[in-house]
PDB file of C-alpha atoms in Angstrom:
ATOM      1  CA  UNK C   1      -5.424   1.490  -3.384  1.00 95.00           C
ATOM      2  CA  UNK C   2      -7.033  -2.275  -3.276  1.00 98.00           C
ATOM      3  CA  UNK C   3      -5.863  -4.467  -0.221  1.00 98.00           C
ATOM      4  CA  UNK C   4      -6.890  -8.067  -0.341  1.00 98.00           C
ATOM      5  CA  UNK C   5      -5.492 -11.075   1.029  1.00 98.00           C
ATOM      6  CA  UNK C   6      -4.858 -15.095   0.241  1.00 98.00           C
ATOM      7  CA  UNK C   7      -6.249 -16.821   3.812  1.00 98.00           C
ATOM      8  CA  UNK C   8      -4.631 -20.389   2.403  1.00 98.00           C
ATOM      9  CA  UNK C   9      -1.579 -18.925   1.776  1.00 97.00           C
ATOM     10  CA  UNK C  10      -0.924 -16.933   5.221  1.00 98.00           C
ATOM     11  CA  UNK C  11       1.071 -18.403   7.779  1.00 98.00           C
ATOM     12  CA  UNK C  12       0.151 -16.439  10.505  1.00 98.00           C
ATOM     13  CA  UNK C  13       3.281 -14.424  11.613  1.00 97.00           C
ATOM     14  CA  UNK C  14       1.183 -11.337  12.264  1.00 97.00           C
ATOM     15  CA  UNK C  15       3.510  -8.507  10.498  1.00 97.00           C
ATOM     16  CA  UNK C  16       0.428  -7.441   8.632  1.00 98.00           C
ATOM     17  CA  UNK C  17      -1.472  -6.531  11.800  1.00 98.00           C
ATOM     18  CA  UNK C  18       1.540  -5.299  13.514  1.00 98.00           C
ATOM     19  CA  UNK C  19       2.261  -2.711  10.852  1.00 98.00           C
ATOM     20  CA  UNK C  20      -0.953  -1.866   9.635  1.00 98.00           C
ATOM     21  CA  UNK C  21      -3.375  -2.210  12.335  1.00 98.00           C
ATOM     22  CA  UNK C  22      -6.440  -0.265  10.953  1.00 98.00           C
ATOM     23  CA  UNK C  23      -5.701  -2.423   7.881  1.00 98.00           C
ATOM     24  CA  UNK C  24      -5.420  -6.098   9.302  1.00 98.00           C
ATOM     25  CA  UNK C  25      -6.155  -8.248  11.737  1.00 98.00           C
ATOM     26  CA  UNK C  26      -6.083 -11.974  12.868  1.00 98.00           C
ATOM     27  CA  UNK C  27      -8.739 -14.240  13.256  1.00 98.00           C
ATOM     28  CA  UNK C  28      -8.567 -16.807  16.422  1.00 97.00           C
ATOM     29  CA  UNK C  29      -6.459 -19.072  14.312  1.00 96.00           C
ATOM     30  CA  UNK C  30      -3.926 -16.435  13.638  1.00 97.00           C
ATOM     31  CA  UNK C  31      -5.092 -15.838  10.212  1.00 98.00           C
ATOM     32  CA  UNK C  32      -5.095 -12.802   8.325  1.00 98.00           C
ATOM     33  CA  UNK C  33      -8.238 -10.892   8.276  1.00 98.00           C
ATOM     34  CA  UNK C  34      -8.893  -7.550   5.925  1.00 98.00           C
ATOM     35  CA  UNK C  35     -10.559  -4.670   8.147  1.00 98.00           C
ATOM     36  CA  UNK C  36     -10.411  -2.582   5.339  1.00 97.00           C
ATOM     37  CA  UNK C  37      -9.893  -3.032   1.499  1.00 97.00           C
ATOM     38  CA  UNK C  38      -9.612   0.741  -0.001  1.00 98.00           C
ATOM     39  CA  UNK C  39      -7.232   2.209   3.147  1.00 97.00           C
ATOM     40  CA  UNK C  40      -7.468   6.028   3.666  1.00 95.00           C
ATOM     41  CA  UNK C  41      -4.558   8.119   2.911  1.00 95.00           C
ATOM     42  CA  UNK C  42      -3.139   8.150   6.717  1.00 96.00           C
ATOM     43  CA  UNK C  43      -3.161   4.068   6.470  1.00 96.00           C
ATOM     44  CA  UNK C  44      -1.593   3.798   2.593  1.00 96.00           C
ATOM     45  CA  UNK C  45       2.059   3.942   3.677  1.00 97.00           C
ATOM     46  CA  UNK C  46       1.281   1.173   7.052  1.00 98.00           C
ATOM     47  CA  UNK C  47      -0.540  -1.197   3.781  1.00 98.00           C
ATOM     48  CA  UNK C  48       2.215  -0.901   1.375  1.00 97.00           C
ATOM     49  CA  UNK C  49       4.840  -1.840   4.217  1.00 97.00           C
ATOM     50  CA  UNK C  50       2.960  -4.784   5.693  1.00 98.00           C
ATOM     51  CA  UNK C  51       2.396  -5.895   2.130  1.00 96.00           C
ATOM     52  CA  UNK C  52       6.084  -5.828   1.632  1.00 97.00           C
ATOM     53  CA  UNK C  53       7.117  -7.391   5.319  1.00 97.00           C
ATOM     54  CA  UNK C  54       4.271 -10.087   4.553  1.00 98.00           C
ATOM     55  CA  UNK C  55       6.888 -13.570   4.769  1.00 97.00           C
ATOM     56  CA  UNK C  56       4.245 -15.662   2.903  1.00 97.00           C
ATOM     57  CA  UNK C  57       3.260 -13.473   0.393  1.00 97.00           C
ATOM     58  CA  UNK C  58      -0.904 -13.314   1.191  1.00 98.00           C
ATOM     59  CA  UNK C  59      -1.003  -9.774   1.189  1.00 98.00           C
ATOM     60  CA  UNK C  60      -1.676  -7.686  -2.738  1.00 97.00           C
ATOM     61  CA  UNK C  61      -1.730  -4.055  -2.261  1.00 96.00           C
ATOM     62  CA  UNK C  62      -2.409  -2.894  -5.483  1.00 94.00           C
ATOM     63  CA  UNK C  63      -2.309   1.347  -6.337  1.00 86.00           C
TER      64      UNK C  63
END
């Protein structure tokens, strides 16, 4: 699995690091922020669902 993320398209609603907190993060300006781009097997189902909840459509999360 391959996480990235768009910063210029995130709007900062925070679902990513909600749902996939070992995944995401925000920076100060609310911004998305990768923690980690090839997620372990206990954080794969958290990355698929936050790429899925993402409202702008930053997130790819790629198998």
């Amino acid at each position: 699995m391959k996480v990235t993320a768009d910063r210029t398209v995130c709007v900062g609603a925070g679902m990513c690091a909600l749902t996939a907190p070992a995944v995401f993060d925000q920076d100060d300006d609310g911004i998305v922020t990768v923690l980690v781009t090839e997620p372990g097997d206990d954080s794969r189902a958290a990355a698929l669902e936050a790429g899925m909840l993402c409202p702008s459509g930053a997130l790819r999360v790629e198998e």
